[in-house]
Short mmCIF file of C-alpha atoms (C1' of nucleotides) in Angstrom, two decimals:
data_model
loop_
_atom_site.label_atom_id
_atom_site.label_comp_id
_atom_site.label_asym_id
_atom_site.label_seq_id
_atom_site.Cartn_x
_atom_site.Cartn_y
_atom_site.Cartn_z
CA MET A 1 -0.10 -0.06 0.09
CA LYS A 2 1.14 3.29 -0.77
CA THR A 3 0.94 4.87 2.86
CA ASP A 4 -0.26 8.32 3.71
CA PRO A 5 -1.62 8.83 7.27
CA ASN A 6 -4.29 11.27 6.03
CA ILE A 7 -5.87 8.75 3.43
CA GLU A 8 -5.41 5.87 5.89
CA ASP A 9 -7.66 7.75 8.53
CA PHE A 10 -10.19 8.85 6.22
CA ALA A 11 -10.50 5.27 4.72
CA SER A 12 -10.95 3.83 8.16
CA SER A 13 -13.19 6.60 9.28
CA ASN A 14 -16.89 6.26 9.69
CA ASN A 15 -17.74 8.99 7.35
CA PRO A 16 -21.00 8.05 5.66
CA VAL A 17 -19.60 8.41 2.24
CA VAL A 18 -16.67 6.25 3.03
CA ARG A 19 -19.26 3.60 4.17
CA LYS A 20 -21.10 3.74 1.17
CA PHE A 21 -18.19 3.41 -1.08
CA ASN A 22 -16.82 0.38 1.00
CA GLU A 23 -20.46 -1.21 0.62
CA TYR A 24 -20.18 -0.69 -3.08
CA LEU A 25 -16.57 -2.18 -3.36
CA ASP A 26 -17.40 -5.25 -1.06
CA SER A 27 -20.55 -6.10 -2.80
CA HIS A 28 -18.62 -6.00 -6.15
CA GLY A 29 -15.81 -7.90 -5.12
CA LEU A 30 -13.62 -4.99 -5.74
CA ARG A 31 -10.60 -3.99 -3.59
CA ARG A 32 -9.84 -1.03 -1.07
CA THR A 33 -6.88 0.51 -2.53
CA THR A 34 -5.29 3.86 -1.30
CA GLU A 35 -5.53 5.49 -4.59
CA ARG A 36 -9.45 4.97 -4.66
CA TYR A 37 -9.67 6.72 -1.14
CA ALA A 38 -7.42 9.36 -2.18
CA ILE A 39 -9.59 10.16 -4.85
CA LEU A 40 -12.70 10.04 -2.91
CA ASN A 41 -11.17 12.06 -0.12
CA ARG A 42 -10.52 14.79 -2.54
CA ILE A 43 -13.86 14.78 -4.17
CA MET A 44 -15.25 15.16 -0.73
CA GLY A 45 -13.65 18.58 -0.48
CA ILE A 46 -14.81 19.90 -3.71
CA ASN A 47 -18.16 21.92 -3.85
CA GLY A 48 -19.65 22.15 -7.17
CA HIS A 49 -18.24 20.82 -10.50
CA PHE A 50 -14.72 19.62 -11.65
CA THR A 51 -13.04 18.03 -14.49
CA ILE A 52 -10.79 15.07 -14.49
CA GLU A 53 -8.02 17.40 -15.24
CA GLU A 54 -8.72 19.42 -12.40
CA LEU A 55 -9.30 16.59 -10.03
CA GLN A 56 -6.14 15.02 -10.79
CA GLN A 57 -4.41 18.40 -10.00
CA LEU A 58 -6.07 18.74 -6.76
CA ILE A 59 -5.14 15.19 -5.81
CA GLU A 60 -1.44 15.69 -6.77
CA GLY A 61 -1.45 19.12 -4.90
CA ASP A 62 -2.19 17.30 -1.74
CA GLY A 63 1.02 15.21 -2.45
CA PHE A 64 -0.73 12.16 -3.56
CA ARG A 65 0.40 10.72 -6.96
CA VAL A 66 -2.30 9.06 -9.15
CA SER A 67 -2.17 8.14 -12.81
CA ARG A 68 -4.70 9.51 -14.94
CA SER A 69 -6.12 6.01 -15.68
CA THR A 70 -6.83 5.39 -11.95
CA VAL A 71 -8.62 8.66 -11.76
CA TYR A 72 -10.95 7.64 -14.66
CA ASN A 73 -11.27 4.22 -13.08
CA THR A 74 -12.50 5.59 -9.77
CA VAL A 75 -14.64 8.24 -11.12
CA GLU A 76 -16.40 5.42 -13.13
CA LEU A 77 -16.78 3.34 -9.92
CA LEU A 78 -18.15 6.42 -7.91
CA MET A 79 -20.63 6.96 -10.81
CA ASP A 80 -21.40 3.26 -10.69
CA ALA A 81 -22.06 3.45 -6.90
CA ARG A 82 -24.31 6.44 -7.48
CA MET A 83 -22.12 8.84 -5.91
CA LEU A 84 -21.04 11.03 -8.73
CA ARG A 85 -22.66 12.13 -11.61
CA ARG A 86 -21.19 13.29 -15.09
CA HIS A 87 -22.45 16.31 -17.01
CA VAL A 88 -21.62 17.90 -20.15
CA PHE A 89 -22.96 21.24 -20.54
CA GLU A 90 -23.13 22.83 -24.24
CA GLY A 91 -19.93 23.68 -25.52
CA MET A 92 -17.82 22.45 -22.54
CA GLN A 93 -15.86 19.51 -21.44
CA ALA A 94 -17.14 16.70 -19.01
CA GLN A 95 -17.62 17.98 -15.54
CA TYR A 96 -18.46 15.83 -12.47
CA GLU A 97 -20.21 16.57 -9.21
CA ARG A 98 -21.21 14.60 -6.13
CA ILE A 99 -24.76 13.52 -6.09
CA THR A 100 -26.62 15.31 -3.41
CA LEU A 101 -30.15 16.52 -3.43
CA PRO A 102 -31.65 17.25 -6.91
CA HIS A 103 -31.00 20.83 -8.08
CA THR A 104 -31.00 22.73 -11.10
CA HIS A 105 -27.78 23.81 -12.89
CA LEU A 106 -27.58 27.62 -14.14
CA ILE A 107 -24.81 27.72 -16.74
CA CYS A 108 -23.44 30.92 -17.95
CA THR A 109 -22.87 30.65 -21.64
CA THR A 110 -20.31 33.48 -21.61
CA CYS A 111 -18.09 32.65 -18.55
CA GLY A 112 -18.99 29.10 -18.31
CA LYS A 113 -19.72 29.28 -14.57
CA VAL A 114 -22.07 26.75 -13.32
CA LYS A 115 -24.32 27.43 -10.27
CA GLU A 116 -26.68 25.06 -8.36
CA VAL A 117 -29.96 26.32 -7.04
CA ARG A 118 -32.61 24.19 -5.24
CA ASP A 119 -35.95 24.51 -6.54
CA THR A 120 -38.55 22.84 -4.37
CA ASN A 121 -41.43 23.36 -6.77
CA PHE A 122 -39.60 21.85 -9.45
CA ALA A 123 -38.64 18.98 -7.48
CA ALA A 124 -42.26 18.37 -6.42
CA PHE A 125 -43.25 18.62 -10.10
CA MET A 126 -40.81 15.92 -11.13
CA ASN A 127 -41.81 13.78 -8.10
CA ALA A 128 -45.24 13.74 -9.39
CA ARG A 129 -44.42 13.47 -12.82
CA ARG A 130 -44.99 10.15 -14.62
CA PHE A 131 -44.03 9.38 -18.19
CA ASN A 132 -45.85 6.92 -20.34
CA ALA A 133 -44.02 3.77 -21.05
CA PHE A 134 -40.85 5.11 -19.16
CA ASN A 135 -39.78 4.52 -15.71
CA THR A 136 -37.79 7.70 -14.34
CA ASP A 137 -34.40 6.93 -12.49
CA HIS A 138 -33.10 10.63 -12.28
CA TYR A 139 -33.09 13.67 -14.39
CA SER A 140 -30.90 16.88 -15.14
CA LEU A 141 -32.21 20.42 -15.79
CA TYR A 142 -29.75 22.53 -17.52
CA VAL A 143 -30.62 26.32 -17.70
CA TYR A 144 -28.40 28.40 -20.05
CA GLY A 145 -28.13 31.89 -19.86
CA THR A 146 -26.17 35.07 -18.65
CA CYS A 147 -24.94 35.48 -15.05
CA SER A 148 -25.15 38.73 -13.48
CA THR A 149 -21.38 39.38 -13.55
CA CYS A 150 -21.38 38.85 -17.28
CA ALA A 151 -24.47 40.77 -18.06
CA ARG A 152 -22.86 43.81 -16.32
CA LYS A 153 -19.76 43.36 -18.52
CA LEU A 154 -21.59 42.92 -21.52
CA LYS A 155 -23.76 46.04 -20.55
CA ARG A 156 -20.56 48.33 -20.46
CA THR A 157 -18.82 46.90 -23.52
CA ARG A 158 -22.32 47.80 -25.24
CA GLN A 159 -22.15 51.10 -23.76
CA ALA A 160 -18.51 51.55 -24.72
CA VAL A 161 -19.55 50.98 -28.55
CA LYS A 162 -22.22 53.42 -28.17
CA ASP A 163 -19.95 56.04 -26.70
CA LYS A 164 -17.32 55.57 -29.48
CA ASP A 165 -20.25 55.70 -32.19
CA GLU A 166 -21.44 59.09 -30.68
CA LYS A 167 -17.92 60.48 -30.81
CA ASN A 168 -17.33 59.26 -34.55
CA LYS A 169 -20.41 60.75 -35.50
CA LYS A 170 -19.49 64.11 -33.89
CA ARG A 171 -16.50 64.60 -36.29
CA MET B 1 -20.33 25.03 -57.49
CA LYS B 2 -20.87 21.40 -56.93
CA THR B 3 -24.07 20.96 -58.84
CA ASP B 4 -27.13 18.88 -57.68
CA PRO B 5 -30.58 19.82 -58.96
CA ASN B 6 -32.18 18.70 -55.70
CA ILE B 7 -30.06 20.93 -53.62
CA GLU B 8 -30.32 23.84 -55.88
CA ASP B 9 -34.06 23.61 -55.80
CA PHE B 10 -34.13 23.34 -51.99
CA ALA B 11 -31.54 26.31 -51.64
CA SER B 12 -33.96 28.54 -53.84
CA SER B 13 -36.92 27.47 -52.19
CA ASN B 14 -39.09 29.56 -50.10
CA ASN B 15 -38.83 27.05 -47.17
CA PRO B 16 -38.88 29.07 -43.70
CA VAL B 17 -35.88 27.14 -42.64
CA VAL B 18 -33.90 28.18 -45.67
CA ARG B 19 -34.82 31.65 -45.44
CA LYS B 20 -33.78 31.70 -41.74
CA PHE B 21 -30.34 30.19 -42.73
CA ASN B 22 -29.92 32.71 -45.56
CA GLU B 23 -30.60 35.53 -43.11
CA TYR B 24 -27.95 34.16 -41.08
CA LEU B 25 -25.39 33.53 -43.73
CA ASP B 26 -26.04 37.11 -45.09
CA SER B 27 -26.01 38.75 -42.09
CA HIS B 28 -22.61 37.31 -40.94
CA GLY B 29 -21.05 37.86 -44.43
CA LEU B 30 -21.00 34.01 -45.16
CA ARG B 31 -21.35 32.45 -48.44
CA ARG B 32 -24.21 30.37 -49.73
CA THR B 33 -22.65 26.87 -50.66
CA THR B 34 -24.06 23.92 -51.96
CA GLU B 35 -22.48 21.87 -49.20
CA ARG B 36 -24.25 24.18 -46.55
CA TYR B 37 -27.67 23.71 -48.32
CA ALA B 38 -27.18 19.74 -48.81
CA ILE B 39 -26.32 19.48 -45.18
CA LEU B 40 -29.19 21.61 -43.95
CA ASN B 41 -31.73 19.84 -46.52
CA ARG B 42 -30.80 16.36 -44.93
CA ILE B 43 -31.19 17.49 -41.43
CA MET B 44 -34.70 18.78 -42.40
CA GLY B 45 -35.42 15.11 -43.08
CA ILE B 46 -34.47 13.90 -39.64
CA ASN B 47 -36.98 13.49 -36.87
CA GLY B 48 -35.11 13.38 -33.48
CA HIS B 49 -31.59 12.82 -32.67
CA PHE B 50 -28.32 12.23 -34.82
CA THR B 51 -24.69 11.96 -34.57
CA ILE B 52 -22.12 13.86 -37.00
CA GLU B 53 -21.09 10.28 -38.12
CA GLU B 54 -24.89 9.64 -39.02
CA LEU B 55 -25.49 12.76 -40.40
CA GLN B 56 -22.62 12.58 -42.91
CA GLN B 57 -23.71 8.90 -43.78
CA LEU B 58 -27.21 10.28 -44.63
CA ILE B 59 -25.88 12.74 -46.75
CA GLU B 60 -23.59 10.62 -48.60
CA GLY B 61 -26.32 8.25 -48.86
CA ASP B 62 -28.22 10.86 -50.89
CA GLY B 63 -25.15 10.73 -53.17
CA PHE B 64 -23.61 13.90 -52.09
CA ARG B 65 -19.99 13.83 -51.20
CA VAL B 66 -19.19 16.18 -47.99
CA SER B 67 -15.81 16.14 -45.83
CA ARG B 68 -16.17 15.71 -42.23
CA SER B 69 -14.86 19.09 -41.44
CA THR B 70 -17.68 20.64 -43.52
CA VAL B 71 -20.23 18.73 -41.67
CA TYR B 72 -18.70 20.17 -38.41
CA ASN B 73 -18.29 23.36 -39.87
CA THR B 74 -22.02 23.66 -41.10
CA VAL B 75 -23.55 22.09 -37.96
CA GLU B 76 -21.70 24.94 -35.93
CA LEU B 77 -23.04 27.57 -38.06
CA LEU B 78 -26.74 25.98 -37.62
CA MET B 79 -26.10 26.18 -33.92
CA ASP B 80 -25.04 29.51 -33.96
CA ALA B 81 -28.10 30.44 -36.07
CA ARG B 82 -30.37 28.81 -33.23
CA MET B 83 -31.41 26.19 -35.65
CA LEU B 84 -29.71 23.31 -34.25
CA ARG B 85 -28.77 21.99 -30.45
CA ARG B 86 -26.23 19.69 -29.33
CA HIS B 87 -26.88 17.47 -26.48
CA VAL B 88 -24.56 14.96 -24.67
CA PHE B 89 -26.61 12.54 -22.85
CA GLU B 90 -24.90 10.36 -20.09
CA GLY B 91 -22.45 7.93 -21.37
CA MET B 92 -23.30 8.52 -25.13
CA GLN B 93 -21.57 10.62 -27.85
CA ALA B 94 -22.93 14.05 -28.65
CA GLN B 95 -26.16 14.20 -30.58
CA TYR B 96 -27.91 16.88 -32.59
CA GLU B 97 -31.40 17.96 -33.14
CA ARG B 98 -33.38 20.70 -34.70
CA ILE B 99 -34.60 23.26 -32.42
CA THR B 100 -38.44 23.07 -32.15
CA LEU B 101 -40.70 23.65 -29.57
CA PRO B 102 -39.37 23.05 -26.07
CA HIS B 103 -39.69 19.36 -25.07
CA THR B 104 -38.32 17.05 -22.36
CA HIS B 105 -35.78 14.08 -23.46
CA LEU B 106 -36.28 10.71 -22.04
CA ILE B 107 -33.24 8.83 -22.32
CA CYS B 108 -33.46 4.98 -21.79
CA THR B 109 -30.15 4.23 -19.86
CA THR B 110 -30.40 0.56 -21.30
CA CYS B 111 -30.69 0.87 -25.01
CA GLY B 112 -29.97 4.66 -25.34
CA LYS B 113 -32.90 5.55 -27.22
CA VAL B 114 -34.13 9.02 -26.73
CA LYS B 115 -37.74 9.97 -26.93
CA GLU B 116 -39.04 13.65 -26.94
CA VAL B 117 -42.20 14.42 -25.21
CA ARG B 118 -44.07 17.83 -24.96
CA ASP B 119 -44.94 18.79 -21.54
CA THR B 120 -46.94 21.98 -21.40
CA ASN B 121 -47.20 22.25 -17.64
CA PHE B 122 -43.41 22.13 -17.61
CA ALA B 123 -42.96 24.64 -20.39
CA ALA B 124 -45.26 27.02 -18.28
CA PHE B 125 -43.41 26.60 -15.07
CA MET B 126 -40.25 27.46 -17.03
CA ASN B 127 -41.67 30.28 -18.89
CA ALA B 128 -42.87 31.78 -15.37
CA ARG B 129 -39.65 30.72 -13.53
CA ARG B 130 -36.99 33.58 -12.91
CA PHE B 131 -33.82 32.65 -11.48
CA ASN B 132 -31.67 35.19 -9.14
CA ALA B 133 -28.86 37.24 -10.91
CA PHE B 134 -29.45 35.04 -14.10
CA ASN B 135 -30.95 35.62 -17.36
CA THR B 136 -32.28 32.53 -18.85
CA ASP B 137 -31.58 32.04 -22.61
CA HIS B 138 -33.04 28.29 -23.09
CA TYR B 139 -33.03 24.98 -21.12
CA SER B 140 -32.73 21.28 -21.23
CA LEU B 141 -34.64 18.73 -19.16
CA TYR B 142 -33.00 15.20 -19.43
CA VAL B 143 -34.76 12.53 -18.00
CA TYR B 144 -32.92 9.09 -17.41
CA GLY B 145 -34.63 5.89 -16.90
CA THR B 146 -35.78 2.82 -18.66
CA CYS B 147 -38.18 2.53 -21.64
CA SER B 148 -41.03 0.01 -21.54
CA THR B 149 -39.21 -2.22 -24.11
CA CYS B 150 -36.11 -2.75 -22.00
CA ALA B 151 -38.26 -3.05 -18.95
CA ARG B 152 -39.89 -5.95 -20.53
CA LYS B 153 -36.81 -7.68 -21.41
CA LEU B 154 -35.07 -6.97 -17.95
CA LYS B 155 -38.10 -8.70 -16.63
CA ARG B 156 -37.72 -11.70 -18.70
CA THR B 157 -34.00 -12.00 -18.00
CA ARG B 158 -34.91 -11.94 -14.33
CA GLN B 159 -37.49 -14.41 -14.42
CA ALA B 160 -35.08 -16.74 -16.43
CA VAL B 161 -32.46 -16.43 -14.02
CA LYS B 162 -35.16 -17.19 -11.02
CA ASP B 163 -36.18 -20.14 -13.07
CA LYS B 164 -32.73 -21.44 -13.22
CA ASP B 165 -32.22 -20.98 -9.59
CA GLU B 166 -35.35 -23.04 -8.69
CA LYS B 167 -34.20 -25.92 -11.27
CA ASN B 168 -30.90 -25.79 -9.53
CA LYS B 169 -32.42 -26.09 -6.24
CA LYS B 170 -34.50 -29.23 -7.11
CA ARG B 171 -31.36 -31.20 -8.11
"C1'" DT C 1 -10.45 39.40 -58.88
"C1'" DT C 2 -10.72 38.71 -54.15
"C1'" DT C 3 -11.27 36.08 -50.27
"C1'" DA C 4 -14.22 32.54 -47.92
"C1'" DC C 5 -14.89 27.57 -48.14
"C1'" DT C 6 -13.83 22.70 -48.74
"C1'" DG C 7 -11.27 18.79 -48.53
"C1'" DC C 8 -7.42 16.42 -46.87
"C1'" DA C 9 -4.30 15.02 -43.80
"C1'" DA C 10 -2.06 16.23 -39.64
"C1'" DA C 11 -2.75 17.99 -34.92
"C1'" DT C 12 -5.22 17.96 -30.42
"C1'" DA C 13 -8.04 16.81 -26.81
"C1'" DT C 14 -10.02 13.15 -24.28
"C1'" DT C 15 -10.92 8.84 -22.94
"C1'" DT C 16 -9.85 3.76 -23.26
"C1'" DT C 17 -6.98 -0.23 -23.33
"C1'" DG C 18 -3.05 -4.04 -23.03
"C1'" DC C 19 0.40 -5.31 -20.20
"C1'" DA C 20 3.93 -5.68 -16.66
"C1'" DA C 21 4.80 -4.56 -11.98
"C1'" DT C 22 2.50 -4.34 -7.75
"C1'" DA C 23 -0.73 -4.55 -3.83
"C1'" DT C 24 -4.90 -6.54 -1.74
"C1'" DC C 25 -7.24 -10.27 -0.03
"C1'" DG D 1 -0.51 -17.25 -3.70
"C1'" DA D 2 -4.16 -15.84 -6.89
"C1'" DT D 3 -5.92 -12.01 -9.09
"C1'" DA D 4 -7.22 -7.13 -9.03
"C1'" DT D 5 -5.34 -2.87 -9.42
"C1'" DT D 6 -2.09 0.69 -11.03
"C1'" DG D 7 0.80 3.28 -14.00
"C1'" DC D 8 2.64 3.77 -18.24
"C1'" DA D 9 2.53 4.15 -23.01
"C1'" DA D 10 -0.03 3.14 -26.99
"C1'" DA D 11 -4.38 3.28 -29.09
"C1'" DA D 12 -8.93 4.50 -30.19
"C1'" DT D 13 -12.25 8.52 -30.55
"C1'" DA D 14 -13.93 12.77 -31.34
"C1'" DT D 15 -13.04 17.29 -32.95
"C1'" DT D 16 -10.14 20.97 -34.71
"C1'" DT D 17 -6.67 23.21 -37.77
"C1'" DG D 18 -3.36 24.46 -41.34
"C1'" DC D 19 -3.10 24.88 -45.85
"C1'" DA D 20 -3.38 24.35 -50.97
"C1'" DG D 21 -6.93 24.28 -54.37
"C1'" DT D 22 -11.89 25.78 -55.53
"C1'" DA D 23 -15.80 28.22 -55.70
"C1'" DA D 24 -18.88 32.50 -54.14
"C1'" DA D 25 -19.47 37.12 -54.82
#
DNA sequence: TTTACTGCAAATATTTTGCAATATC
DNA sequence: GATATTGCAAAATATTTGCAGTAAA
């Protein structure tokens, strides 16, 4: 085993996420490797979305070296264990996030930032919703638009163009 | 120009989709090439989702040869013109579809088939919905689950396993 | 005639895979 | 000790790009 006291502590902790992962590994005859816990441990510290690249860099920033293949492999397991979800928003590379309570994703098409918002009305609507000849497992709502920061910047740019036009007209 | 009477007819037709595309091309100083109309023409004949690969094969099935780069390029233009949308459903490759009325996507996680359903209640909900510090442009709702065909198959498989277990027990 | 577009081949980006070394059970 | 897992490098996949020839305006 690659030794790392922090990760060993995490792996043997009573953290419900660790327990869930253990159950998944055990029930599938998979092994409890240090790499898997190091990755899970890092993911637990991330709020929001991350790419594979970012995840690996964070892990290595912790001073733990894992190969790209292992990151992919573990992320795959976590998805299978229903602990992680993969999202591909329009025009962006795949991003992952821990599965928590259902929420809506607001994606700014200008800066690419993704914000999660809870929407109890929508959740209630979906809970009640039944589709013909289809058994729902889970769902994702992606809302694309412009965040307030980008809206402000765009407004400023437009104003600047307008000002310039005005100036040119006067000449 | 690569000549093709069918495509020339289509390009000079009064089809609203053609007109919309023409407007987009003209307003962006882009050229009206036969390839672009051949691709648009083929897309018009597709109901539902398609991949780049499938699209190119359909076009070539029509006896019109286009390069992969041109397919990508034109699809990009059509997305920019808000005539086409790109979707990446969990675990599948990118698929495209014409922009029509808003609808929900039901994705079978077993066979991968995607079905569109109109949902006026949901559409009304989204029309009324405003998000804090966010200006909505458009949205996508992806619902994952099992279609009835796959549900039936799975049920049969489970029954077969059960029968086999029963049989083994009797020995 | 000017320059945008196409097609090709090469480059990139992302993810997957084969395999030898290694760690888990 | 048996075998699942890791890490590496190579392969596969999907998409983008540079460039020379071609076509649209």
